[in-house]
Amino acid sequence: MNEHFSEQQAPEPRVSEPQAPAQPAEAARRRRVIVWGAAALAAVLAGALVCVAVSSAEERNARDAYRAAVARWQAIGGDAAPGSLSSELQGLDGEIAAARELAAVLPEALVGVDARTALEGAATAAQQTAAQHGGAGDTRGPASVAEPEDAAKLRTATQRIEAAIAAREGAGQSDDAALAAVTEQRRAVVAAVDTARGALVTVVADQAAGLTGASAEARQALAAAGESLAAAPVAEAAASATALTAALDAARAEHEAAAGPAAAANIDDPASIAVVVNKQRPLQPISWEPGDLRMPAGIPNPNGQPLRAEAATALEAMYAEAAAAGVPFIITSGYRGYGLQSSLFESYTARDGLAAVETYSARPGHSEHQTGLAADLDDGSGCSLDSCFGDTAAGRWLRENAHRFGFILRYDAGQQPVVGFIYEPWHFRYVGAQVAGDMRARGIANLEDYFGLPAAPTY
Ligand SMILES: [Zn+2]
């Protein structure tokens, strides 16, 4: 059985190589593998070295390009907005605000509408210009980003910087036009401010000249405030204008306090008890009629002519004292309307001739009797409407006491060149106790001088 098995295993040596010659072939193969492996490894290593060399050259070029781009970017101004336009825009903003502020504080009464309109117009136009160019400086670049490490990132960063440089150069060109527009608007705003402040300074100087009642200090302060406004920078013009008008108000208050009731009186309104009517100052409207006429109570009044209520009350008080003093009087004339004055003037003219009438009777619309504030008084001693009334007991008492009741002797002796009428010691005009008392205290003989009005000798 063993033999048989041994026979059956006999072909095995045929398929396998003989042991002795197999040893040298294997060694050779191993050497080849080693050689080719080493060669391949060397090739791979060499290739890698070449790759590394190429890669670092590219990176160096990219870094150089990046650094050059950064240098160009920095050379045109870094990563800030273009300086000149942005600073101009900032300055314009401040001046627009200052112009608006100045327009707001300029008093209508002191500066013409033209100056205010010019200021507002310039401020609005400048604001539009500033709004148009407000975004022109937005060309920020990436120069402040840390330098990238690899070539691809360096190239991307370089492209961004170059794009920013191109945008910046384009913006720089449009900035030139914007800068010109902004500069022009700035000039317009400053010119309008100068016009308005000039108008204010001039008007205040004119008014200051008339404030003779103000103290020297107040007048000096006013002059100094005018000089300050004239020299103030645009941004301070509004504050200086406010200071100037405050100084004017202070000087005016002093002047009015010194001038007394005259400064506060309304001499133009026919309804004012201080209205001044003479040959140069007709009532306006010329046929004006008072609305509060009444008959003075308890005073003989043969012609039945009323007075305005306030004058009637004052005359009643005056009559009571005069009567108590033994010098009672009568009313020969009070309110005379435009129509009555017309017919009187015509009949006097027919009787005495126009030249004579003009000296003692007013044309309709120019008579104090039409105000309802004048009364002709008499004492029945034969001096009615005659200069001799001034020498009567009643006439003397009235001259000395009328002011206490708010009346003045309107046409005193020697006043015709100013008041336009001969001496009329019978004609008393109600002006209120303040004005009458002030005129008496200051020795002022007529309303024209008291209110600083021109003389009115003729029409
Ligand atoms: Zn009269």
CSV table of C-alpha atoms and ligand atoms in Angstrom, one decimal, residues 369 376 424 426-427, ligand 1:
chain,number,residue,atom,x,y,z
A,369,HIS,CA,-62.8,167.7,15.7
A,376,ASP,CA,-63.7,174.1,22.0
A,424,GLU,CA,-56.5,178.9,19.8
A,426,TRP,CA,-60.1,177.5,23.5
A,427,HIS,CA,-59.2,174.4,21.6
B,1,ZN,ZN,-61.4,173.6,17.8
